[in-house]
Tab-separated table of C-alpha atoms in Angstrom:
chain	number	residue	atom	x	y	z
A	1	UNK	CA	-16.482	-84.295	-109.510
A	2	UNK	CA	-14.445	-81.262	-108.408
A	3	UNK	CA	-13.065	-78.896	-110.969
A	4	UNK	CA	-9.901	-76.845	-110.429
A	5	UNK	CA	-12.040	-73.739	-109.881
A	6	UNK	CA	-14.224	-75.355	-107.178
A	7	UNK	CA	-11.140	-76.830	-105.484
A	8	UNK	CA	-9.707	-73.331	-105.165
A	9	UNK	CA	-12.726	-72.200	-103.171
A	10	UNK	CA	-12.267	-74.782	-100.401
A	11	UNK	CA	-9.384	-73.021	-98.559
A	12	UNK	CA	-11.243	-69.706	-98.840
A	13	UNK	CA	-14.474	-71.206	-97.453
A	14	UNK	CA	-12.555	-72.948	-94.666
A	15	UNK	CA	-10.844	-69.669	-93.723
A	16	UNK	CA	-14.161	-67.774	-93.671
A	17	UNK	CA	-15.734	-70.448	-91.443
A	18	UNK	CA	-12.733	-70.334	-89.096
A	19	UNK	CA	-12.954	-66.542	-88.900
A	20	UNK	CA	-16.678	-66.758	-88.235
A	21	UNK	CA	-16.199	-69.324	-85.482
A	22	UNK	CA	-13.393	-67.277	-83.922
A	23	UNK	CA	-15.520	-64.120	-83.980
A	24	UNK	CA	-18.427	-66.012	-82.430
A	25	UNK	CA	-16.150	-67.395	-79.714
A	26	UNK	CA	-14.775	-63.917	-78.923
A	27	UNK	CA	-18.309	-62.528	-78.799
A	28	UNK	CA	-19.553	-65.309	-76.499
A	29	UNK	CA	-16.582	-64.988	-74.138
A	30	UNK	CA	-16.929	-61.209	-74.060
A	31	UNK	CA	-20.659	-61.499	-73.467
A	32	UNK	CA	-20.192	-64.000	-70.630
A	33	UNK	CA	-17.477	-61.812	-69.087
A	34	UNK	CA	-19.298	-58.480	-69.465
A	35	UNK	CA	-22.824	-59.680	-68.658
A	36	UNK	CA	-22.317	-59.792	-64.856
A	37	UNK	CA	-20.723	-56.338	-64.952
A	38	UNK	CA	-23.574	-54.985	-67.072
A	39	UNK	CA	-26.166	-56.502	-64.719
A	40	UNK	CA	-24.338	-55.041	-61.726
A	41	UNK	CA	-24.165	-51.635	-63.429
A	42	UNK	CA	-27.869	-51.662	-64.282
A	43	UNK	CA	-28.731	-52.567	-60.687
A	44	UNK	CA	-26.436	-49.820	-59.421
A	45	UNK	CA	-28.012	-47.186	-61.682
A	46	UNK	CA	-31.509	-48.273	-60.673
A	47	UNK	CA	-30.612	-48.082	-56.981
A	48	UNK	CA	-29.044	-44.635	-57.328
A	49	UNK	CA	-31.968	-43.274	-59.321
A	50	UNK	CA	-34.355	-44.233	-56.514
A	51	UNK	CA	-32.893	-41.301	-54.615
A	52	UNK	CA	-34.335	-37.855	-55.362
A	53	UNK	CA	-32.391	-35.767	-57.821
A	54	UNK	CA	-32.549	-33.807	-61.080
A	55	UNK	CA	-33.194	-35.518	-64.434
A	56	UNK	CA	-29.951	-36.540	-66.127
A	57	UNK	CA	-28.800	-36.990	-69.713
A	58	UNK	CA	-26.972	-40.016	-71.182
A	59	UNK	CA	-23.164	-39.886	-71.013
A	60	UNK	CA	-22.904	-36.340	-69.556
A	61	UNK	CA	-25.377	-36.820	-66.702
A	62	UNK	CA	-26.021	-33.488	-64.927
A	63	UNK	CA	-22.713	-31.928	-65.941
A	64	UNK	CA	-24.337	-29.045	-67.853
A	65	UNK	CA	-25.988	-27.782	-64.657
A	66	UNK	CA	-22.551	-27.227	-63.122
A	67	UNK	CA	-21.212	-25.415	-66.176
A	68	UNK	CA	-21.610	-22.006	-64.513
A	69	UNK	CA	-19.178	-19.308	-63.316
A	70	UNK	CA	-17.267	-20.399	-60.236
A	71	UNK	CA	-18.922	-17.838	-57.952
A	72	UNK	CA	-22.324	-19.343	-58.794
A	73	UNK	CA	-21.350	-22.978	-58.415
A	74	UNK	CA	-22.394	-23.248	-54.788
A	75	UNK	CA	-25.816	-21.800	-55.639
A	76	UNK	CA	-26.401	-24.933	-57.722
A	77	UNK	CA	-25.748	-27.163	-54.690
A	78	UNK	CA	-27.828	-24.903	-52.459
A	79	UNK	CA	-30.779	-25.013	-54.866
A	80	UNK	CA	-30.515	-28.795	-55.079
A	81	UNK	CA	-30.643	-29.090	-51.281
A	82	UNK	CA	-33.725	-26.861	-51.119
A	83	UNK	CA	-35.425	-28.817	-53.898
A	84	UNK	CA	-34.513	-32.420	-53.035
A	85	UNK	CA	-33.636	-32.396	-49.337
A	86	UNK	CA	-30.611	-33.395	-47.301
A	87	UNK	CA	-29.715	-36.445	-49.395
A	88	UNK	CA	-29.918	-36.417	-53.192
A	89	UNK	CA	-28.098	-37.770	-56.218
A	90	UNK	CA	-26.519	-36.251	-59.286
A	91	UNK	CA	-24.592	-37.802	-62.183
A	92	UNK	CA	-21.237	-36.345	-63.181
A	93	UNK	CA	-21.008	-38.172	-66.470
A	94	UNK	CA	-21.093	-41.900	-65.565
A	95	UNK	CA	-20.096	-41.176	-61.965
A	96	UNK	CA	-22.872	-41.154	-59.368
A	97	UNK	CA	-22.597	-38.539	-56.632
A	98	UNK	CA	-24.701	-38.848	-53.491
A	99	UNK	CA	-24.764	-35.520	-51.667
A	100	UNK	CA	-25.258	-35.552	-47.905
A	101	UNK	CA	-26.160	-32.290	-46.179
A	102	UNK	CA	-26.839	-33.396	-42.601
A	103	UNK	CA	-24.101	-33.936	-39.981
A	104	UNK	CA	-25.709	-37.229	-38.911
A	105	UNK	CA	-25.444	-38.570	-42.468
A	106	UNK	CA	-21.884	-37.373	-42.953
A	107	UNK	CA	-20.832	-38.902	-39.623
A	108	UNK	CA	-21.821	-42.379	-40.823
A	109	UNK	CA	-19.304	-42.098	-43.668
A	110	UNK	CA	-16.438	-40.247	-42.010
A	111	UNK	CA	-16.301	-42.277	-38.810
A	112	UNK	CA	-15.997	-45.601	-40.683
A	113	UNK	CA	-12.369	-46.470	-41.504
A	114	UNK	CA	-13.600	-48.564	-44.437
A	115	UNK	CA	-14.410	-45.370	-46.324
A	116	UNK	CA	-10.950	-43.797	-46.594
A	117	UNK	CA	-10.775	-43.831	-50.400
A	118	UNK	CA	-11.299	-40.308	-51.739
A	119	UNK	CA	-13.490	-39.415	-54.668
A	120	UNK	CA	-12.424	-38.856	-58.257
A	121	UNK	CA	-12.333	-35.089	-57.655
A	122	UNK	CA	-9.063	-35.340	-55.721
A	123	UNK	CA	-7.294	-37.095	-58.591
A	124	UNK	CA	-7.442	-33.875	-60.612
A	125	UNK	CA	-4.973	-32.318	-58.145
A	126	UNK	CA	-2.518	-35.225	-58.174
A	127	UNK	CA	-0.394	-33.902	-61.083
A	128	UNK	CA	0.413	-31.020	-58.724
A	129	UNK	CA	0.220	-32.427	-55.192
A	130	UNK	CA	0.996	-36.098	-55.805
A	131	UNK	CA	-0.216	-38.400	-53.014
A	132	UNK	CA	0.008	-35.892	-50.136
A	133	UNK	CA	-2.490	-35.620	-47.280
A	134	UNK	CA	-5.074	-33.796	-49.403
A	135	UNK	CA	-5.051	-36.205	-52.333
A	136	UNK	CA	-3.793	-39.384	-50.637
A	137	UNK	CA	-6.267	-42.177	-50.103
A	138	UNK	CA	-6.847	-45.446	-48.292
A	139	UNK	CA	-4.238	-47.085	-46.078
A	140	UNK	CA	-1.464	-44.882	-47.452
A	141	UNK	CA	-3.265	-41.756	-46.300
A	142	UNK	CA	-3.880	-43.289	-42.876
A	143	UNK	CA	-0.216	-44.197	-42.340
A	144	UNK	CA	0.995	-40.797	-43.576
A	145	UNK	CA	-1.432	-39.008	-41.286
A	146	UNK	CA	-0.038	-40.860	-38.262
A	147	UNK	CA	3.525	-39.938	-39.267
A	148	UNK	CA	2.775	-36.237	-39.739
A	149	UNK	CA	0.589	-35.690	-36.656
A	150	UNK	CA	3.546	-34.905	-34.326
A	151	UNK	CA	4.605	-31.981	-36.542
A	152	UNK	CA	1.426	-30.094	-35.519
A	153	UNK	CA	2.444	-29.818	-31.865
A	154	UNK	CA	1.788	-26.362	-30.365
A	155	UNK	CA	5.361	-26.138	-29.070
A	156	UNK	CA	6.599	-26.294	-32.671
A	157	UNK	CA	4.173	-23.563	-33.735
A	158	UNK	CA	5.249	-21.283	-30.860
A	159	UNK	CA	8.588	-20.478	-32.480
A	160	UNK	CA	6.852	-19.152	-35.596
A	161	UNK	CA	4.831	-16.467	-33.779
A	162	UNK	CA	7.542	-13.956	-34.689
A	163	UNK	CA	7.020	-14.852	-38.348
A	164	UNK	CA	3.260	-14.382	-37.991
A	165	UNK	CA	3.832	-10.957	-36.425
A	166	UNK	CA	6.404	-9.844	-38.992
A	167	UNK	CA	4.278	-10.778	-42.003
A	168	UNK	CA	1.100	-9.384	-40.399
A	169	UNK	CA	2.813	-6.019	-39.836
A	170	UNK	CA	3.601	-5.888	-43.552
A	171	UNK	CA	-0.036	-6.724	-44.329
A	172	UNK	CA	-1.293	-3.911	-42.072
A	173	UNK	CA	0.954	-1.384	-43.809
A	174	UNK	CA	-0.294	-2.545	-47.204
A	175	UNK	CA	-3.923	-2.175	-46.098
A	176	UNK	CA	-3.290	1.229	-44.500
A	177	UNK	CA	-2.057	2.515	-47.856
A	178	UNK	CA	-5.521	1.742	-49.269
A	179	UNK	CA	-7.455	3.559	-46.555
A	180	UNK	CA	-9.492	6.552	-47.652
A	181	UNK	CA	-9.548	5.482	-51.282
A	182	UNK	CA	-11.869	3.379	-53.431
A	183	UNK	CA	-13.208	-0.016	-52.464
A	184	UNK	CA	-10.704	-2.793	-53.111
A	185	UNK	CA	-10.497	-6.574	-52.975
A	186	UNK	CA	-8.741	-7.660	-49.792
A	187	UNK	CA	-8.314	-11.285	-50.895
A	188	UNK	CA	-4.996	-10.854	-52.781
A	189	UNK	CA	-3.471	-9.066	-49.785
A	190	UNK	CA	-4.440	-11.857	-47.399
A	191	UNK	CA	-3.258	-14.504	-49.878
A	192	UNK	CA	0.230	-13.046	-50.165
A	193	UNK	CA	0.541	-12.655	-46.398
A	194	UNK	CA	-0.517	-16.270	-45.819
A	195	UNK	CA	1.840	-17.394	-48.588
A	196	UNK	CA	4.770	-15.578	-46.961
A	197	UNK	CA	3.994	-17.264	-43.650
A	198	UNK	CA	3.508	-20.794	-44.975
A	199	UNK	CA	6.566	-20.517	-47.213
A	200	UNK	CA	8.839	-19.713	-44.286
A	201	UNK	CA	7.223	-22.229	-41.943
A	202	UNK	CA	6.971	-25.073	-44.484
A	203	UNK	CA	10.070	-24.575	-46.637
A	204	UNK	CA	12.259	-22.457	-44.364
A	205	UNK	CA	12.749	-19.611	-46.864
A	206	UNK	CA	11.528	-16.040	-47.220
A	207	UNK	CA	9.338	-15.527	-50.261
A	208	UNK	CA	8.424	-11.859	-49.731
A	209	UNK	CA	5.292	-12.205	-51.857
A	210	UNK	CA	3.775	-9.117	-50.226
A	211	UNK	CA	6.585	-6.936	-51.549
A	212	UNK	CA	6.043	-8.115	-55.114
A	213	UNK	CA	3.455	-6.431	-57.334
A	214	UNK	CA	2.985	-9.583	-59.395
A	215	UNK	CA	3.613	-13.074	-58.063
A	216	UNK	CA	3.740	-15.859	-60.620
A	217	UNK	CA	3.121	-18.438	-57.905
A	218	UNK	CA	-0.060	-16.737	-56.619
A	219	UNK	CA	-1.366	-16.259	-60.153
A	220	UNK	CA	-0.639	-19.890	-60.995
A	221	UNK	CA	-2.475	-21.107	-57.872
A	222	UNK	CA	-5.548	-19.080	-58.852
A	223	UNK	CA	-5.495	-20.355	-62.421
A	224	UNK	CA	-4.815	-24.003	-61.659
A	225	UNK	CA	-7.652	-24.027	-59.104
A	226	UNK	CA	-10.012	-22.511	-61.666
A	227	UNK	CA	-8.909	-24.908	-64.411
A	228	UNK	CA	-9.296	-27.901	-62.086
A	229	UNK	CA	-12.853	-26.838	-61.257
A	230	UNK	CA	-13.719	-26.330	-64.929
A	231	UNK	CA	-12.324	-29.752	-65.747
A	232	UNK	CA	-14.255	-31.371	-62.904
A	233	UNK	CA	-17.676	-30.292	-64.191
A	234	UNK	CA	-16.881	-31.312	-67.778
A	235	UNK	CA	-16.747	-35.141	-67.924
A	236	UNK	CA	-15.503	-35.072	-71.523
A	237	UNK	CA	-12.319	-33.368	-70.250
A	238	UNK	CA	-11.559	-35.988	-67.596
A	239	UNK	CA	-9.324	-38.180	-69.828
A	240	UNK	CA	-5.775	-36.784	-69.821
A	241	UNK	CA	-5.363	-37.319	-73.562
A	242	UNK	CA	-8.305	-35.023	-74.310
A	243	UNK	CA	-7.685	-32.468	-71.548
A	244	UNK	CA	-4.005	-31.787	-72.284
A	245	UNK	CA	-4.717	-31.354	-75.995
A	246	UNK	CA	-7.066	-28.418	-75.266
A	247	UNK	CA	-6.077	-24.816	-74.574
A	248	UNK	CA	-7.179	-25.232	-70.954
A	249	UNK	CA	-5.004	-28.327	-70.564
A	250	UNK	CA	-1.988	-26.592	-72.054
A	251	UNK	CA	-2.461	-23.640	-69.715
A	252	UNK	CA	-2.795	-26.085	-66.812
A	253	UNK	CA	0.585	-27.573	-67.749
A	254	UNK	CA	2.132	-24.091	-67.846
A	255	UNK	CA	0.771	-23.269	-64.383
A	256	UNK	CA	2.015	-26.613	-63.121
A	257	UNK	CA	5.477	-25.728	-64.382
A	258	UNK	CA	5.388	-22.424	-62.472
A	259	UNK	CA	4.330	-24.108	-59.228
A	260	UNK	CA	6.932	-26.859	-59.466
A	261	UNK	CA	9.622	-24.445	-60.603
A	262	UNK	CA	9.058	-22.428	-57.445
A	263	UNK	CA	10.071	-25.298	-55.198
A	264	UNK	CA	12.933	-26.145	-57.550
A	265	UNK	CA	14.377	-22.667	-57.104
A	266	UNK	CA	14.608	-23.270	-53.384
A	267	UNK	CA	17.023	-26.106	-54.072
A	268	UNK	CA	20.080	-24.212	-52.820
A	269	UNK	CA	20.475	-24.788	-49.091
A	270	UNK	CA	22.020	-21.347	-48.594
A	271	UNK	CA	19.149	-19.421	-50.211
A	272	UNK	CA	17.393	-17.196	-47.726
A	273	UNK	CA	15.197	-15.337	-50.200
A	274	UNK	CA	13.414	-16.548	-53.315
A	275	UNK	CA	11.874	-13.827	-55.552
A	276	UNK	CA	8.396	-15.048	-56.539
A	277	UNK	CA	8.280	-12.944	-59.682
A	278	UNK	CA	11.523	-14.154	-61.179
A	279	UNK	CA	11.465	-17.928	-61.026
A	280	UNK	CA	13.330	-20.080	-63.520
A	281	UNK	CA	11.332	-22.722	-65.345
A	282	UNK	CA	14.277	-24.863	-66.421
A	283	UNK	CA	14.369	-27.407	-63.619
A	284	UNK	CA	11.947	-30.312	-63.594
A	285	UNK	CA	12.704	-32.452	-60.496
A	286	UNK	CA	10.094	-30.698	-58.373
A	287	UNK	CA	11.051	-30.340	-54.717
A	288	UNK	CA	13.397	-33.325	-54.787
A	289	UNK	CA	16.471	-31.152	-55.221
A	290	UNK	CA	15.771	-29.018	-52.182
A	291	UNK	CA	15.095	-32.149	-50.124
A	292	UNK	CA	18.283	-33.873	-51.218
A	293	UNK	CA	20.419	-30.781	-50.634
A	294	UNK	CA	18.814	-30.253	-47.242
A	295	UNK	CA	19.577	-33.872	-46.394
A	296	UNK	CA	23.193	-33.448	-47.467
A	297	UNK	CA	23.495	-30.224	-45.480
A	298	UNK	CA	22.120	-31.894	-42.337
A	299	UNK	CA	24.676	-34.678	-42.648
A	300	UNK	CA	27.506	-32.252	-43.372
A	301	UNK	CA	26.748	-29.851	-40.542
A	302	UNK	CA	25.610	-32.592	-38.156
A	303	UNK	CA	23.684	-29.956	-36.220
A	304	UNK	CA	21.025	-30.919	-33.649
A	305	UNK	CA	17.579	-29.944	-34.830
A	306	UNK	CA	15.904	-30.003	-31.415
A	307	UNK	CA	16.658	-27.147	-29.059
A	308	UNK	CA	18.162	-28.138	-25.735
A	309	UNK	CA	17.308	-26.766	-22.299
A	310	UNK	CA	20.203	-24.262	-22.345
A	311	UNK	CA	18.935	-22.728	-25.573
A	312	UNK	CA	15.446	-22.349	-24.106
A	313	UNK	CA	16.799	-20.751	-20.919
A	314	UNK	CA	18.715	-18.225	-23.048
A	315	UNK	CA	15.599	-17.546	-25.099
A	316	UNK	CA	17.039	-19.136	-28.219
A	317	UNK	CA	14.556	-21.134	-30.232
A	318	UNK	CA	15.582	-22.806	-33.451
A	319	UNK	CA	12.855	-22.624	-36.079
A	320	UNK	CA	12.176	-25.999	-37.610
A	321	UNK	CA	10.412	-25.700	-40.959
A	322	UNK	CA	7.914	-28.383	-41.843
A	323	UNK	CA	10.468	-29.794	-44.277
A	324	UNK	CA	13.057	-30.102	-41.487
A	325	UNK	CA	10.563	-31.925	-39.276
A	326	UNK	CA	9.808	-34.422	-42.027
A	327	UNK	CA	13.515	-34.981	-42.657
A	328	UNK	CA	14.082	-35.493	-38.948
A	329	UNK	CA	11.256	-38.041	-38.810
A	330	UNK	CA	12.868	-39.859	-41.739
A	331	UNK	CA	16.251	-39.819	-39.967
A	332	UNK	CA	14.576	-41.328	-36.912
A	333	UNK	CA	13.342	-44.317	-38.865
A	334	UNK	CA	10.036	-43.173	-40.367
A	335	UNK	CA	9.312	-44.643	-43.807
A	336	UNK	CA	9.530	-41.392	-45.766
A	337	UNK	CA	11.079	-41.305	-49.231
A	338	UNK	CA	12.175	-38.064	-50.897
A	339	UNK	CA	9.161	-38.299	-53.211
A	340	UNK	CA	6.815	-38.634	-50.239
A	341	UNK	CA	8.358	-35.605	-48.507
A	342	UNK	CA	8.129	-33.603	-51.726
A	343	UNK	CA	4.423	-34.331	-52.063
A	344	UNK	CA	3.706	-33.293	-48.475
A	345	UNK	CA	5.655	-30.024	-48.785
A	346	UNK	CA	3.868	-29.162	-52.047
A	347	UNK	CA	0.548	-29.982	-50.340
A	348	UNK	CA	1.266	-27.731	-47.365
A	349	UNK	CA	2.400	-24.884	-49.590
A	350	UNK	CA	-0.979	-24.921	-51.319
A	351	UNK	CA	-3.416	-26.052	-48.633
A	352	UNK	CA	-1.656	-24.090	-45.888
A	353	UNK	CA	-2.131	-20.691	-47.488
A	354	UNK	CA	-5.291	-21.222	-49.554
A	355	UNK	CA	-7.527	-22.461	-46.726
A	356	UNK	CA	-6.182	-19.870	-44.279
A	357	UNK	CA	-6.839	-17.064	-46.749
A	358	UNK	CA	-10.421	-18.201	-47.334
A	359	UNK	CA	-11.092	-18.462	-43.583
A	360	UNK	CA	-9.662	-15.009	-42.801
A	361	UNK	CA	-11.536	-13.305	-45.634
A	362	UNK	CA	-14.877	-14.816	-44.610
A	363	UNK	CA	-14.195	-13.810	-41.001
A	364	UNK	CA	-13.518	-10.204	-42.028
A	365	UNK	CA	-16.653	-10.221	-44.156
A	366	UNK	CA	-18.770	-11.421	-41.223
A	367	UNK	CA	-17.222	-8.968	-38.750
A	368	UNK	CA	-17.925	-6.148	-41.197
A	369	UNK	CA	-21.510	-7.375	-41.549
A	370	UNK	CA	-22.039	-7.479	-37.755
A	371	UNK	CA	-20.668	-4.259	-36.203
A	372	UNK	CA	-21.771	-5.208	-32.668
A	373	UNK	CA	-19.754	-8.420	-32.811
A	374	UNK	CA	-16.822	-6.482	-34.259
A	375	UNK	CA	-17.004	-4.058	-31.310
A	376	UNK	CA	-16.795	-6.964	-28.854
A	377	UNK	CA	-13.705	-8.304	-30.620
A	378	UNK	CA	-12.134	-4.842	-30.496
A	379	UNK	CA	-12.950	-4.539	-26.797
A	380	UNK	CA	-11.284	-7.889	-26.070
A	381	UNK	CA	-8.127	-6.870	-27.954
A	382	UNK	CA	-8.066	-3.503	-26.200
A	383	UNK	CA	-8.233	-5.244	-22.808
A	384	UNK	CA	-5.282	-7.432	-23.768
A	385	UNK	CA	-2.990	-4.765	-25.202
A	386	UNK	CA	-4.156	-1.785	-23.113
A	387	UNK	CA	-3.414	0.658	-25.930
A	388	UNK	CA	0.107	-0.692	-26.465
A	389	UNK	CA	1.598	-1.226	-29.932
A	390	UNK	CA	3.708	-4.196	-28.817
A	391	UNK	CA	3.760	-7.355	-30.860
A	392	UNK	CA	1.357	-10.173	-30.013
A	393	UNK	CA	2.677	-13.219	-28.175
A	394	UNK	CA	1.401	-16.780	-27.914
A	395	UNK	CA	0.054	-15.911	-24.458
A	396	UNK	CA	-1.927	-13.035	-26.010
A	397	UNK	CA	-3.359	-15.355	-28.636
A	398	UNK	CA	-4.505	-17.763	-25.920
A	399	UNK	CA	-6.390	-14.875	-24.255
A	400	UNK	CA	-8.396	-14.034	-27.382
A	401	UNK	CA	-11.311	-16.290	-26.437
A	402	UNK	CA	-14.071	-14.275	-28.085
A	403	UNK	CA	-12.100	-13.819	-31.307
A	404	UNK	CA	-11.466	-17.568	-31.371
A	405	UNK	CA	-15.200	-18.208	-31.153
A	406	UNK	CA	-15.781	-15.805	-34.036
A	407	UNK	CA	-13.180	-17.631	-36.126
A	408	UNK	CA	-14.821	-20.993	-35.421
A	409	UNK	CA	-18.257	-19.614	-36.240
A	410	UNK	CA	-16.949	-18.212	-39.536
A	411	UNK	CA	-15.498	-21.628	-40.380
A	412	UNK	CA	-18.839	-23.249	-39.532
A	413	UNK	CA	-20.776	-20.899	-41.785
A	414	UNK	CA	-18.218	-20.677	-44.592
A	415	UNK	CA	-15.817	-23.626	-44.344
A	416	UNK	CA	-12.616	-23.228	-46.349
A	417	UNK	CA	-13.188	-26.728	-47.763
A	418	UNK	CA	-16.984	-26.994	-48.140
A	419	UNK	CA	-17.069	-30.386	-49.878
A	420	UNK	CA	-15.595	-33.741	-48.851
A	421	UNK	CA	-15.679	-36.702	-51.235
A	422	UNK	CA	-15.431	-40.421	-50.484
A	423	UNK	CA	-15.831	-43.562	-52.587
A	424	UNK	CA	-17.892	-46.328	-50.975
A	425	UNK	CA	-16.341	-49.770	-51.261
A	426	UNK	CA	-19.440	-51.485	-49.885
A	427	UNK	CA	-23.146	-50.773	-49.415
A	428	UNK	CA	-23.759	-48.457	-46.480
A	429	UNK	CA	-26.954	-47.857	-44.557
A	430	UNK	CA	-27.860	-44.293	-43.642
């Protein structure tokens, strides 16, 4: 016989049983769903760990080994190659990295169009560069690369030789002012010269970074590169929520604002000079404003962007900035949105001056370390110019065969981009 008290327990017991059954069902479904993934992950980890490599820790992997000053980072990779050979593995948190140090190994990956997806490392630059050529991946990268290839034609570069000469003359004067004094770091001088050149050739404006004592843009590039590297080797800072709540993340956001504000300040079509030390930080539409105003100006002026035969006979060559070439490609039917063009211009502003600066500085270092080679370069230049102080021409550059070999050797020994990352979508035999 049920009492009123025992009858009151029935709904409670029924509810507890229902909750228990529901929890069990959720657990079973989750287990069935996650089990194949867990088995696949265990197999993957076991396969990776068959490769030689340093011992790793749970969660953080080998991240602590890379927590060194930036100028010592490559020593870590070099020591790993000496210790484990030309193919070895490391764990960056839960991410497995297989390092290949032989051209034959690298060729297997790079020549296969199935492996176009870039590694996680590149995603750390996407807040700045978007999906441009450096950070783009997969089919999108492939299609963009085909669209941009024509803009690298030598005939287009010819018209910028005067810019190269003008900015190089400023660089020489800056270096001459340091002669006879204490040792100094040449890197900032080369950076500002390269930045002046790429700014005029990519955006069509004069930055005059070499005339400025302090350039916010240059400083921001240095800092954002350093912060990106620090974030890369610290897996716990990979999530945006954690990273942007730290002091490093907040400084990254400030640098990002400087870099994007620079291109915003070029948004007036009539601007011919943009002071790098006095940029406003109020605008937030990145390079879109300059692109849209340049589009409007092209429609309003309706001016031809390709020089005709008469112009060439009269020695007139219209300089087409990289931005103009992209806009022209879009006008001719290429699938290029304003956002896409913005990302490519931002990419060229960074990659165009940073890689060139690194290559030139390593070349100067090697020439200084090998006086006999330096003498041969000097002899070649003396034969070309015959003691004249005239400006260099494209024909002169084509005659500098020995110097060109030195440049290529410097890039072989000290490549501006020493690491390339790809994500494998399928098992690959090496």
